[in-house]
GROMACS .gro file of C-alpha atoms in nm:
model
  504
    1UNK     CA    1  -0.006   0.011  -0.009
    2UNK     CA    2   0.114   0.355  -0.096
    3UNK     CA    3   0.171   0.569   0.197
    4UNK     CA    4   0.066   0.942   0.217
    5UNK     CA    5   0.387   1.143   0.215
    6UNK     CA    6   0.407   1.474   0.450
    7UNK     CA    7   0.418   1.800   0.287
    8UNK     CA    8   0.735   1.957   0.172
    9UNK     CA    9   0.835   2.246   0.377
   10UNK     CA   10   1.180   2.368   0.249
   11UNK     CA   11   1.156   2.664   0.510
   12UNK     CA   12   1.164   2.450   0.789
   13UNK     CA   13   1.468   2.239   0.702
   14UNK     CA   14   1.337   2.041   0.394
   15UNK     CA   15   1.128   1.747   0.296
   16UNK     CA   16   1.419   1.501   0.372
   17UNK     CA   17   1.641   1.657   0.616
   18UNK     CA   18   1.474   1.472   0.920
   19UNK     CA   19   1.733   1.543   1.201
   20UNK     CA   20   2.117   1.651   1.172
   21UNK     CA   21   2.226   1.316   1.068
   22UNK     CA   22   1.995   1.303   0.765
   23UNK     CA   23   1.796   1.004   0.915
   24UNK     CA   24   1.419   0.999   0.910
   25UNK     CA   25   1.285   1.001   1.276
   26UNK     CA   26   1.145   0.661   1.372
   27UNK     CA   27   0.764   0.624   1.368
   28UNK     CA   28   0.620   0.776   1.692
   29UNK     CA   29   0.968   0.960   1.772
   30UNK     CA   30   1.089   0.664   1.982
   31UNK     CA   31   1.420   0.499   1.945
   32UNK     CA   32   1.413   0.126   2.003
   33UNK     CA   33   1.534  -0.036   2.332
   34UNK     CA   34   1.882  -0.034   2.467
   35UNK     CA   35   2.067  -0.335   2.324
   36UNK     CA   36   1.850  -0.408   2.032
   37UNK     CA   37   2.007  -0.334   1.690
   38UNK     CA   38   1.762  -0.156   1.446
   39UNK     CA   39   1.691  -0.331   1.091
   40UNK     CA   40   1.854  -0.072   0.900
   41UNK     CA   41   2.081  -0.076   0.592
   42UNK     CA   42   2.450  -0.078   0.730
   43UNK     CA   43   2.727   0.175   0.644
   44UNK     CA   44   2.953  -0.074   0.426
   45UNK     CA   45   3.051   0.108   0.128
   46UNK     CA   46   3.395   0.217   0.186
   47UNK     CA   47   3.632   0.447  -0.041
   48UNK     CA   48   3.737   0.158  -0.253
   49UNK     CA   49   3.387   0.025  -0.297
   50UNK     CA   50   3.258   0.383  -0.386
   51UNK     CA   51   3.506   0.407  -0.663
   52UNK     CA   52   3.433   0.079  -0.795
   53UNK     CA   53   3.056   0.147  -0.778
   54UNK     CA   54   3.107   0.464  -0.982
   55UNK     CA   55   3.371   0.334  -1.241
   56UNK     CA   56   3.213  -0.010  -1.272
   57UNK     CA   57   2.876   0.147  -1.376
   58UNK     CA   58   3.015   0.419  -1.614
   59UNK     CA   59   3.238   0.189  -1.790
   60UNK     CA   60   3.012  -0.067  -2.005
   61UNK     CA   61   3.059  -0.211  -2.335
   62UNK     CA   62   3.066   0.103  -2.538
   63UNK     CA   63   3.425   0.206  -2.504
   64UNK     CA   64   3.511  -0.163  -2.620
   65UNK     CA   65   3.265  -0.223  -2.884
   66UNK     CA   66   3.153   0.098  -3.093
   67UNK     CA   67   3.282   0.435  -2.935
   68UNK     CA   68   3.207   0.588  -3.276
   69UNK     CA   69   2.919   0.814  -3.209
   70UNK     CA   70   3.152   1.095  -3.092
   71UNK     CA   71   3.372   1.046  -3.427
   72UNK     CA   72   3.079   1.019  -3.656
   73UNK     CA   73   2.947   1.377  -3.548
   74UNK     CA   74   3.288   1.555  -3.523
   75UNK     CA   75   3.439   1.454  -3.852
   76UNK     CA   76   3.809   1.418  -3.736
   77UNK     CA   77   4.034   1.265  -3.507
   78UNK     CA   78   4.153   1.567  -3.329
   79UNK     CA   79   3.797   1.697  -3.258
   80UNK     CA   80   3.683   1.359  -3.129
   81UNK     CA   81   3.973   1.352  -2.898
   82UNK     CA   82   3.884   1.694  -2.781
   83UNK     CA   83   3.504   1.599  -2.741
   84UNK     CA   84   3.593   1.313  -2.510
   85UNK     CA   85   3.818   1.516  -2.301
   86UNK     CA   86   3.551   1.827  -2.289
   87UNK     CA   87   3.281   1.557  -2.170
   88UNK     CA   88   3.489   1.427  -1.911
   89UNK     CA   89   3.538   1.746  -1.761
   90UNK     CA   90   3.175   1.842  -1.780
   91UNK     CA   91   3.081   1.512  -1.635
   92UNK     CA   92   3.342   1.586  -1.368
   93UNK     CA   93   3.149   1.918  -1.281
   94UNK     CA   94   2.819   1.719  -1.249
   95UNK     CA   95   2.989   1.500  -1.030
   96UNK     CA   96   3.119   1.767  -0.808
   97UNK     CA   97   2.799   1.908  -0.794
   98UNK     CA   98   2.644   1.604  -0.676
   99UNK     CA   99   2.934   1.558  -0.434
  100UNK     CA  100   2.813   1.860  -0.270
  101UNK     CA  101   2.448   1.751  -0.267
  102UNK     CA  102   2.542   1.407  -0.138
  103UNK     CA  103   2.737   1.570   0.153
  104UNK     CA  104   2.474   1.834   0.227
  105UNK     CA  105   2.179   1.606   0.201
  106UNK     CA  106   2.287   1.271   0.340
  107UNK     CA  107   2.016   1.071   0.205
  108UNK     CA  108   2.012   0.775  -0.056
  109UNK     CA  109   1.812   0.832  -0.381
  110UNK     CA  110   2.039   1.055  -0.608
  111UNK     CA  111   1.822   1.261  -0.829
  112UNK     CA  112   1.484   1.178  -0.664
  113UNK     CA  113   1.613   1.290  -0.330
  114UNK     CA  114   1.743   1.638  -0.409
  115UNK     CA  115   1.456   1.712  -0.667
  116UNK     CA  116   1.198   1.592  -0.360
  117UNK     CA  117   1.425   1.843  -0.138
  118UNK     CA  118   1.406   2.129  -0.369
  119UNK     CA  119   1.094   2.112  -0.582
  120UNK     CA  120   0.859   1.920  -0.392
  121UNK     CA  121   0.707   1.573  -0.418
  122UNK     CA  122   0.515   1.586  -0.741
  123UNK     CA  123   0.841   1.592  -0.966
  124UNK     CA  124   1.027   1.355  -0.759
  125UNK     CA  125   0.743   1.106  -0.801
  126UNK     CA  126   0.747   1.149  -1.197
  127UNK     CA  127   1.123   1.104  -1.189
  128UNK     CA  128   1.087   0.762  -0.998
  129UNK     CA  129   0.769   0.676  -1.211
  130UNK     CA  130   0.942   0.641  -1.505
  131UNK     CA  131   1.241   0.502  -1.372
  132UNK     CA  132   1.078   0.200  -1.246
  133UNK     CA  133   0.849   0.143  -1.507
  134UNK     CA  134   1.054   0.186  -1.832
  135UNK     CA  135   1.406   0.367  -1.777
  136UNK     CA  136   1.596   0.111  -1.547
  137UNK     CA  137   1.419  -0.217  -1.675
  138UNK     CA  138   1.517  -0.129  -2.028
  139UNK     CA  139   1.883  -0.007  -1.951
  140UNK     CA  140   1.924  -0.331  -1.733
  141UNK     CA  141   1.795  -0.535  -2.016
  142UNK     CA  142   2.017  -0.354  -2.278
  143UNK     CA  143   2.344  -0.395  -2.117
  144UNK     CA  144   2.253  -0.765  -2.008
  145UNK     CA  145   2.194  -0.846  -2.377
  146UNK     CA  146   2.537  -0.731  -2.436
  147UNK     CA  147   2.673  -0.962  -2.154
  148UNK     CA  148   2.482  -1.248  -2.303
  149UNK     CA  149   2.621  -1.219  -2.648
  150UNK     CA  150   2.976  -1.170  -2.532
  151UNK     CA  151   2.955  -1.476  -2.290
  152UNK     CA  152   2.861  -1.669  -2.599
  153UNK     CA  153   3.064  -1.534  -2.863
  154UNK     CA  154   3.370  -1.725  -2.777
  155UNK     CA  155   3.160  -2.090  -2.822
  156UNK     CA  156   3.006  -1.971  -3.151
  157UNK     CA  157   3.302  -1.806  -3.348
  158UNK     CA  158   3.280  -1.741  -3.641
  159UNK     CA  159   2.905  -1.835  -3.637
  160UNK     CA  160   2.614  -1.625  -3.563
  161UNK     CA  161   2.456  -1.658  -3.224
  162UNK     CA  162   2.125  -1.771  -3.193
  163UNK     CA  163   1.890  -1.479  -3.033
  164UNK     CA  164   1.720  -1.705  -2.806
  165UNK     CA  165   2.047  -1.828  -2.660
  166UNK     CA  166   2.155  -1.482  -2.611
  167UNK     CA  167   1.838  -1.397  -2.426
  168UNK     CA  168   1.843  -1.730  -2.210
  169UNK     CA  169   2.195  -1.644  -2.098
  170UNK     CA  170   2.083  -1.286  -2.030
  171UNK     CA  171   1.796  -1.406  -1.832
  172UNK     CA  172   2.058  -1.615  -1.611
  173UNK     CA  173   2.272  -1.313  -1.601
  174UNK     CA  174   2.000  -1.073  -1.465
  175UNK     CA  175   1.880  -1.351  -1.214
  176UNK     CA  176   2.221  -1.381  -1.078
  177UNK     CA  177   2.269  -1.007  -1.036
  178UNK     CA  178   1.948  -0.995  -0.850
  179UNK     CA  179   2.026  -1.279  -0.647
  180UNK     CA  180   2.367  -1.142  -0.567
  181UNK     CA  181   2.213  -0.783  -0.444
  182UNK     CA  182   1.940  -0.969  -0.250
  183UNK     CA  183   2.190  -1.191  -0.038
  184UNK     CA  184   2.475  -0.946   0.081
  185UNK     CA  185   2.585  -0.601   0.055
  186UNK     CA  186   2.940  -0.686   0.116
  187UNK     CA  187   2.947  -0.977  -0.139
  188UNK     CA  188   2.780  -0.732  -0.420
  189UNK     CA  189   3.065  -0.471  -0.323
  190UNK     CA  190   3.338  -0.696  -0.316
  191UNK     CA  191   3.237  -0.854  -0.671
  192UNK     CA  192   3.221  -0.499  -0.791
  193UNK     CA  193   3.576  -0.424  -0.700
  194UNK     CA  194   3.691  -0.737  -0.886
  195UNK     CA  195   3.461  -0.653  -1.171
  196UNK     CA  196   3.620  -0.282  -1.175
  197UNK     CA  197   3.979  -0.421  -1.168
  198UNK     CA  198   3.885  -0.641  -1.467
  199UNK     CA  199   3.739  -0.333  -1.670
  200UNK     CA  200   4.071  -0.140  -1.579
  201UNK     CA  201   4.266  -0.410  -1.698
  202UNK     CA  202   4.096  -0.448  -2.043
  203UNK     CA  203   4.142  -0.090  -2.083
  204UNK     CA  204   4.524  -0.097  -2.001
  205UNK     CA  205   4.546  -0.402  -2.254
  206UNK     CA  206   4.447  -0.137  -2.501
  207UNK     CA  207   4.622   0.155  -2.393
  208UNK     CA  208   4.974  -0.012  -2.345
  209UNK     CA  209   5.004  -0.152  -2.680
  210UNK     CA  210   4.892   0.191  -2.815
  211UNK     CA  211   5.155   0.371  -2.632
  212UNK     CA  212   5.425   0.129  -2.726
  213UNK     CA  213   5.299   0.203  -3.067
  214UNK     CA  214   5.341   0.593  -3.027
  215UNK     CA  215   5.677   0.503  -2.911
  216UNK     CA  216   5.766   0.300  -3.210
  217UNK     CA  217   5.663   0.608  -3.424
  218UNK     CA  218   5.308   0.485  -3.543
  219UNK     CA  219   5.150   0.845  -3.535
  220UNK     CA  220   5.063   0.858  -3.929
  221UNK     CA  221   4.685   0.876  -3.808
  222UNK     CA  222   4.707   1.177  -3.628
  223UNK     CA  223   4.893   1.392  -3.887
  224UNK     CA  224   4.641   1.717  -3.954
  225UNK     CA  225   4.433   1.561  -3.669
  226UNK     CA  226   4.133   1.822  -3.724
  227UNK     CA  227   4.119   1.767  -4.098
  228UNK     CA  228   3.834   1.565  -4.251
  229UNK     CA  229   3.460   1.602  -4.273
  230UNK     CA  230   3.343   1.943  -4.123
  231UNK     CA  231   3.118   1.885  -3.841
  232UNK     CA  232   2.775   2.027  -3.920
  233UNK     CA  233   2.591   2.247  -3.660
  234UNK     CA  234   2.392   1.942  -3.562
  235UNK     CA  235   2.673   1.697  -3.549
  236UNK     CA  236   2.908   1.874  -3.291
  237UNK     CA  237   2.615   1.891  -3.009
  238UNK     CA  238   2.519   1.522  -3.103
  239UNK     CA  239   2.904   1.436  -3.054
  240UNK     CA  240   2.869   1.583  -2.712
  241UNK     CA  241   2.546   1.410  -2.630
  242UNK     CA  242   2.722   1.084  -2.713
  243UNK     CA  243   3.013   1.150  -2.503
  244UNK     CA  244   2.822   1.251  -2.201
  245UNK     CA  245   2.602   0.950  -2.236
  246UNK     CA  246   2.927   0.733  -2.236
  247UNK     CA  247   3.031   0.929  -1.898
  248UNK     CA  248   2.663   0.874  -1.743
  249UNK     CA  249   2.687   0.656  -1.416
  250UNK     CA  250   2.873   0.925  -1.215
  251UNK     CA  251   2.585   0.981  -0.988
  252UNK     CA  252   2.536   0.626  -0.862
  253UNK     CA  253   2.721   0.657  -0.563
  254UNK     CA  254   2.469   0.934  -0.452
  255UNK     CA  255   2.189   0.662  -0.477
  256UNK     CA  256   2.366   0.512  -0.162
  257UNK     CA  257   2.469   0.792   0.055
  258UNK     CA  258   2.339   0.657   0.377
  259UNK     CA  259   2.561   0.325   0.317
  260UNK     CA  260   2.860   0.513   0.270
  261UNK     CA  261   3.139   0.550   0.559
  262UNK     CA  262   3.212   0.887   0.658
  263UNK     CA  263   3.025   1.020   0.340
  264UNK     CA  264   3.138   1.398   0.394
  265UNK     CA  265   3.507   1.270   0.325
  266UNK     CA  266   3.423   0.936   0.104
  267UNK     CA  267   3.176   1.096  -0.139
  268UNK     CA  268   3.380   1.376  -0.296
  269UNK     CA  269   3.698   1.166  -0.289
  270UNK     CA  270   3.535   0.866  -0.459
  271UNK     CA  271   3.400   1.104  -0.740
  272UNK     CA  272   3.701   1.295  -0.808
  273UNK     CA  273   3.923   0.985  -0.827
  274UNK     CA  274   3.674   0.771  -1.041
  275UNK     CA  275   3.626   1.058  -1.296
  276UNK     CA  276   3.987   1.154  -1.323
  277UNK     CA  277   4.035   0.750  -1.384
  278UNK     CA  278   3.772   0.721  -1.631
  279UNK     CA  279   3.833   1.056  -1.846
  280UNK     CA  280   4.199   0.938  -1.868
  281UNK     CA  281   4.095   0.589  -1.968
  282UNK     CA  282   3.850   0.685  -2.228
  283UNK     CA  283   4.065   0.975  -2.376
  284UNK     CA  284   4.401   0.724  -2.392
  285UNK     CA  285   4.186   0.427  -2.526
  286UNK     CA  286   4.052   0.641  -2.807
  287UNK     CA  287   4.414   0.727  -2.871
  288UNK     CA  288   4.517   0.372  -2.859
  289UNK     CA  289   4.276   0.275  -3.120
  290UNK     CA  290   4.372   0.552  -3.352
  291UNK     CA  291   4.756   0.426  -3.336
  292UNK     CA  292   4.612   0.118  -3.537
  293UNK     CA  293   4.297   0.218  -3.696
  294UNK     CA  294   4.191   0.478  -3.923
  295UNK     CA  295   3.921   0.718  -3.861
  296UNK     CA  296   3.739   0.506  -4.156
  297UNK     CA  297   3.798   0.180  -4.009
  298UNK     CA  298   3.683   0.272  -3.678
  299UNK     CA  299   3.356   0.407  -3.816
  300UNK     CA  300   3.292   0.072  -4.017
  301UNK     CA  301   3.388  -0.143  -3.722
  302UNK     CA  302   3.130  -0.347  -3.529
  303UNK     CA  303   3.372  -0.407  -3.249
  304UNK     CA  304   3.663  -0.173  -3.229
  305UNK     CA  305   3.843  -0.346  -2.943
  306UNK     CA  306   3.847  -0.653  -3.131
  307UNK     CA  307   3.962  -0.493  -3.456
  308UNK     CA  308   4.252  -0.338  -3.253
  309UNK     CA  309   4.350  -0.640  -3.070
  310UNK     CA  310   4.340  -0.879  -3.381
  311UNK     CA  311   4.609  -0.640  -3.532
  312UNK     CA  312   4.821  -0.594  -3.257
  313UNK     CA  313   4.766  -0.872  -2.998
  314UNK     CA  314   4.718  -1.153  -3.207
  315UNK     CA  315   4.551  -1.481  -3.051
  316UNK     CA  316   4.499  -1.288  -2.723
  317UNK     CA  317   4.217  -1.095  -2.909
  318UNK     CA  318   4.002  -1.389  -2.810
  319UNK     CA  319   4.010  -1.266  -2.452
  320UNK     CA  320   3.820  -0.937  -2.558
  321UNK     CA  321   3.468  -1.098  -2.542
  322UNK     CA  322   3.540  -1.213  -2.196
  323UNK     CA  323   3.654  -0.889  -2.071
  324UNK     CA  324   3.363  -0.731  -2.252
  325UNK     CA  325   3.113  -0.974  -2.069
  326UNK     CA  326   3.279  -0.897  -1.733
  327UNK     CA  327   3.253  -0.524  -1.789
  328UNK     CA  328   2.875  -0.549  -1.885
  329UNK     CA  329   2.822  -0.782  -1.572
  330UNK     CA  330   2.989  -0.497  -1.363
  331UNK     CA  331   2.752  -0.233  -1.490
  332UNK     CA  332   2.461  -0.456  -1.433
  333UNK     CA  333   2.569  -0.535  -1.089
  334UNK     CA  334   2.625  -0.153  -0.992
  335UNK     CA  335   2.325  -0.027  -1.167
  336UNK     CA  336   2.066  -0.244  -0.977
  337UNK     CA  337   2.272  -0.228  -0.625
  338UNK     CA  338   2.247   0.174  -0.655
  339UNK     CA  339   1.889   0.194  -0.835
  340UNK     CA  340   1.762  -0.043  -0.586
  341UNK     CA  341   1.820   0.212  -0.312
  342UNK     CA  342   1.629   0.475  -0.537
  343UNK     CA  343   1.304   0.267  -0.498
  344UNK     CA  344   1.374   0.203  -0.143
  345UNK     CA  345   1.382   0.573  -0.037
  346UNK     CA  346   1.082   0.645  -0.290
  347UNK     CA  347   0.901   0.385  -0.092
  348UNK     CA  348   0.989   0.525   0.238
  349UNK     CA  349   0.873   0.860   0.148
  350UNK     CA  350   0.529   0.696   0.054
  351UNK     CA  351   0.557   0.723  -0.342
  352UNK     CA  352   0.599   0.363  -0.385
  353UNK     CA  353   0.431   0.064  -0.236
  354UNK     CA  354   0.526   0.004   0.145
  355UNK     CA  355   0.671  -0.327   0.070
  356UNK     CA  356   0.955  -0.169  -0.114
  357UNK     CA  357   1.100  -0.005   0.180
  358UNK     CA  358   1.148  -0.298   0.400
  359UNK     CA  359   1.462  -0.477   0.482
  360UNK     CA  360   1.574  -0.843   0.522
  361UNK     CA  361   1.581  -0.920   0.907
  362UNK     CA  362   1.901  -1.092   0.878
  363UNK     CA  363   2.090  -0.991   0.555
  364UNK     CA  364   2.025  -0.636   0.589
  365UNK     CA  365   1.931  -0.583   0.221
  366UNK     CA  366   1.631  -0.388   0.071
  367UNK     CA  367   1.528  -0.724  -0.088
  368UNK     CA  368   1.188  -0.619  -0.227
  369UNK     CA  369   1.333  -0.315  -0.396
  370UNK     CA  370   1.574  -0.532  -0.573
  371UNK     CA  371   1.372  -0.820  -0.690
  372UNK     CA  372   1.114  -0.588  -0.823
  373UNK     CA  373   1.315  -0.511  -1.107
  374UNK     CA  374   1.331  -0.871  -1.191
  375UNK     CA  375   1.003  -0.931  -1.349
  376UNK     CA  376   0.981  -0.595  -1.517
  377UNK     CA  377   1.339  -0.655  -1.662
  378UNK     CA  378   1.239  -0.994  -1.795
  379UNK     CA  379   0.936  -0.836  -1.962
  380UNK     CA  380   1.157  -0.572  -2.146
  381UNK     CA  381   1.418  -0.857  -2.237
  382UNK     CA  382   1.146  -1.059  -2.423
  383UNK     CA  383   0.918  -0.803  -2.552
  384UNK     CA  384   0.935  -0.459  -2.759
  385UNK     CA  385   1.215  -0.239  -2.919
  386UNK     CA  386   1.437  -0.151  -2.592
  387UNK     CA  387   1.647   0.103  -2.809
  388UNK     CA  388   1.330   0.297  -2.916
  389UNK     CA  389   1.218   0.295  -2.550
  390UNK     CA  390   1.553   0.461  -2.415
  391UNK     CA  391   1.570   0.678  -2.707
  392UNK     CA  392   1.224   0.796  -2.610
  393UNK     CA  393   1.306   0.876  -2.244
  394UNK     CA  394   1.681   0.964  -2.260
  395UNK     CA  395   1.570   1.333  -2.255
  396UNK     CA  396   1.421   1.238  -1.895
  397UNK     CA  397   1.732   1.153  -1.772
  398UNK     CA  398   1.909   1.464  -1.855
  399UNK     CA  399   1.621   1.676  -1.789
  400UNK     CA  400   1.588   1.550  -1.431
  401UNK     CA  401   1.982   1.528  -1.353
  402UNK     CA  402   1.978   1.913  -1.482
  403UNK     CA  403   1.690   1.991  -1.242
  404UNK     CA  404   1.892   1.857  -0.942
  405UNK     CA  405   2.177   2.032  -0.999
  406UNK     CA  406   1.984   2.358  -1.063
  407UNK     CA  407   1.845   2.277  -0.717
  408UNK     CA  408   2.195   2.303  -0.554
  409UNK     CA  409   2.197   2.669  -0.674
  410UNK     CA  410   1.859   2.720  -0.558
  411UNK     CA  411   1.946   2.601  -0.223
  412UNK     CA  412   2.257   2.810  -0.184
  413UNK     CA  413   2.036   3.121  -0.188
  414UNK     CA  414   1.721   2.972  -0.041
  415UNK     CA  415   1.915   2.818   0.263
  416UNK     CA  416   2.254   2.989   0.278
  417UNK     CA  417   2.319   2.845   0.643
  418UNK     CA  418   2.299   2.465   0.531
  419UNK     CA  419   2.554   2.266   0.651
  420UNK     CA  420   2.795   2.201   0.349
  421UNK     CA  421   3.097   1.996   0.435
  422UNK     CA  422   3.193   2.020   0.056
  423UNK     CA  423   3.121   2.327  -0.171
  424UNK     CA  424   3.191   2.403  -0.547
  425UNK     CA  425   3.213   2.733  -0.707
  426UNK     CA  426   2.874   2.857  -0.841
  427UNK     CA  427   2.979   2.846  -1.215
  428UNK     CA  428   3.044   2.458  -1.180
  429UNK     CA  429   2.672   2.365  -1.137
  430UNK     CA  430   2.542   2.647  -1.351
  431UNK     CA  431   2.758   2.527  -1.659
  432UNK     CA  432   2.666   2.155  -1.581
  433UNK     CA  433   2.292   2.239  -1.553
  434UNK     CA  434   2.291   2.442  -1.865
  435UNK     CA  435   2.478   2.155  -2.052
  436UNK     CA  436   2.184   1.916  -1.951
  437UNK     CA  437   1.912   2.156  -2.045
  438UNK     CA  438   2.086   2.204  -2.386
  439UNK     CA  439   2.087   1.829  -2.447
  440UNK     CA  440   1.706   1.821  -2.358
  441UNK     CA  441   1.681   2.095  -2.627
  442UNK     CA  442   1.866   1.912  -2.886
  443UNK     CA  443   1.662   1.620  -2.836
  444UNK     CA  444   1.348   1.800  -2.914
  445UNK     CA  445   1.505   1.950  -3.198
  446UNK     CA  446   1.705   1.690  -3.360
  447UNK     CA  447   1.421   1.409  -3.282
  448UNK     CA  448   1.106   1.577  -3.189
  449UNK     CA  449   0.879   1.243  -3.235
  450UNK     CA  450   1.101   1.049  -3.013
  451UNK     CA  451   1.151   1.298  -2.758
  452UNK     CA  452   0.760   1.402  -2.762
  453UNK     CA  453   0.662   1.026  -2.716
  454UNK     CA  454   0.898   1.019  -2.414
  455UNK     CA  455   0.754   1.342  -2.291
  456UNK     CA  456   0.397   1.197  -2.279
  457UNK     CA  457   0.525   0.860  -2.131
  458UNK     CA  458   0.693   1.093  -1.863
  459UNK     CA  459   0.343   1.303  -1.821
  460UNK     CA  460   0.175   0.993  -1.722
  461UNK     CA  461   0.321   1.009  -1.386
  462UNK     CA  462   0.147   1.314  -1.299
  463UNK     CA  463  -0.229   1.150  -1.286
  464UNK     CA  464  -0.049   0.849  -1.127
  465UNK     CA  465   0.091   1.064  -0.851
  466UNK     CA  466  -0.268   1.203  -0.780
  467UNK     CA  467  -0.443   0.857  -0.807
  468UNK     CA  468  -0.184   0.646  -0.586
  469UNK     CA  469  -0.049   0.909  -0.359
  470UNK     CA  470  -0.269   1.198  -0.299
  471UNK     CA  471  -0.613   1.044  -0.312
  472UNK     CA  472  -0.657   0.900   0.029
  473UNK     CA  473  -1.014   0.800  -0.013
  474UNK     CA  474  -0.949   0.452  -0.150
  475UNK     CA  475  -1.202   0.199  -0.130
  476UNK     CA  476  -1.187   0.002   0.194
  477UNK     CA  477  -1.156  -0.337  -0.009
  478UNK     CA  478  -0.880  -0.174  -0.182
  479UNK     CA  479  -0.699  -0.118   0.152
  480UNK     CA  480  -0.764  -0.446   0.306
  481UNK     CA  481  -0.625  -0.589   0.003
  482UNK     CA  482  -0.328  -0.382  -0.016
  483UNK     CA  483  -0.267  -0.470   0.371
  484UNK     CA  484  -0.307  -0.845   0.316
  485UNK     CA  485  -0.043  -0.851   0.017
  486UNK     CA  486   0.188  -0.666   0.201
  487UNK     CA  487   0.179  -0.863   0.503
  488UNK     CA  488   0.190  -1.185   0.280
  489UNK     CA  489   0.496  -1.044   0.118
  490UNK     CA  490   0.676  -0.979   0.446
  491UNK     CA  491   0.631  -1.332   0.553
  492UNK     CA  492   0.746  -1.483   0.243
  493UNK     CA  493   1.063  -1.248   0.197
  494UNK     CA  494   1.120  -1.203   0.572
  495UNK     CA  495   1.146  -0.850   0.560
  496UNK     CA  496   1.023  -0.582   0.793
  497UNK     CA  497   1.016  -0.191   0.815
  498UNK     CA  498   1.346  -0.002   0.885
  499UNK     CA  499   1.223   0.074   1.236
  500UNK     CA  500   1.122  -0.263   1.340
  501UNK     CA  501   1.365  -0.422   1.561
  502UNK     CA  502   1.152  -0.713   1.700
  503UNK     CA  503   1.255  -0.995   1.479
  504UNK     CA  504   1.638  -0.971   1.541
   0.00000   0.00000   0.00000
């Protein structure tokens, strides 16, 4: 059953402030008796685990398979490398803005939490509505399909892989990720660290031979780096759009702020270290590609890393599909780990069914918030055009991220005395939020049909908000049925609300 949220009151500390420690007060204002442990999500995210969440979710399959969206829309090697670098810096600006938000509002939930704090419950609900129903299941299905394909590729080379086999292996991978995140926060984080090291190893396998090529004088593809096909007025902004999308994922640590050890130090440090590593990795990987592949060959290749490794690494190129599969699995794991906390927080604030804010009594994981993604992702996997759905709603991601960062500027003026352990110059959030809104405007201009459909889908969250959240005169039979379903699921899943401690 969806609980009715309280009314937002920014002037009295904000929708989510709760108390000085950023924790909602327990029901009835009572703390658990002395000696009893509360059923809560524990602080198990260290600096290394925080870095692995960010890097592990940013780096997926794209940089290894087809990083050609930027090159295609810039027209030259030099301009493409420039765009990769600038997009890394802009993403760092966004990440630094989120570091201030995350250390000022010590609540999990990321974009949802910050929009809720600044702009109120309606916009926050719309954000989580499209995330739960379409964006996250579709995005998880897409990266999981890449995982399934590259797990099977070594067994089917050089034949075509059956689509059914890919989907079956993908379903197994999705289920494994859900089980892992349901069973243990610690093990999920440890595996994420391992997978992050695998990703960085894969990038080094590309960068090191590229550097050796440069030392040998293989620089012919860098002569006149800015010559080539001129980028048109639409192409260059689209190149930035592809570049910013490739760096997306820097915000996931803010989804789990309540589980971060010493967030005032860990969040900014993890963000800065991760973004520097990813930016250097992306730029140097693209440089390495151009030491062995021409711009024309890169645009024609369906798997750039495979083409590169076949030319320079010989038989070792067979390892590339394995590394790509591990990279995809890391993105799946990190994404599910982080986004489940978004659903957990939204339920706790009364915007999603109550069961999603409950925690397993022994494992201390948000079990319902994790497994709710499983059936939705499976539906997306076996039906519909996933890529069209993501295209329809890609504008929504950047709109809400830009809105959250704009909220930082609003809070600076509305609440100047708010405790801010980490503070960025105002030009950083201003430039980044402008970039986000520019990409939204670009979507409207370049593809008004898809963006229009996405806008309509997003707007369905408005009547849903008034129907499921605001309307409190629901029929008694509906309330009884909802309560019965919630109690039944509690028994089956062995979960309780955060404040309850009687089952430990």
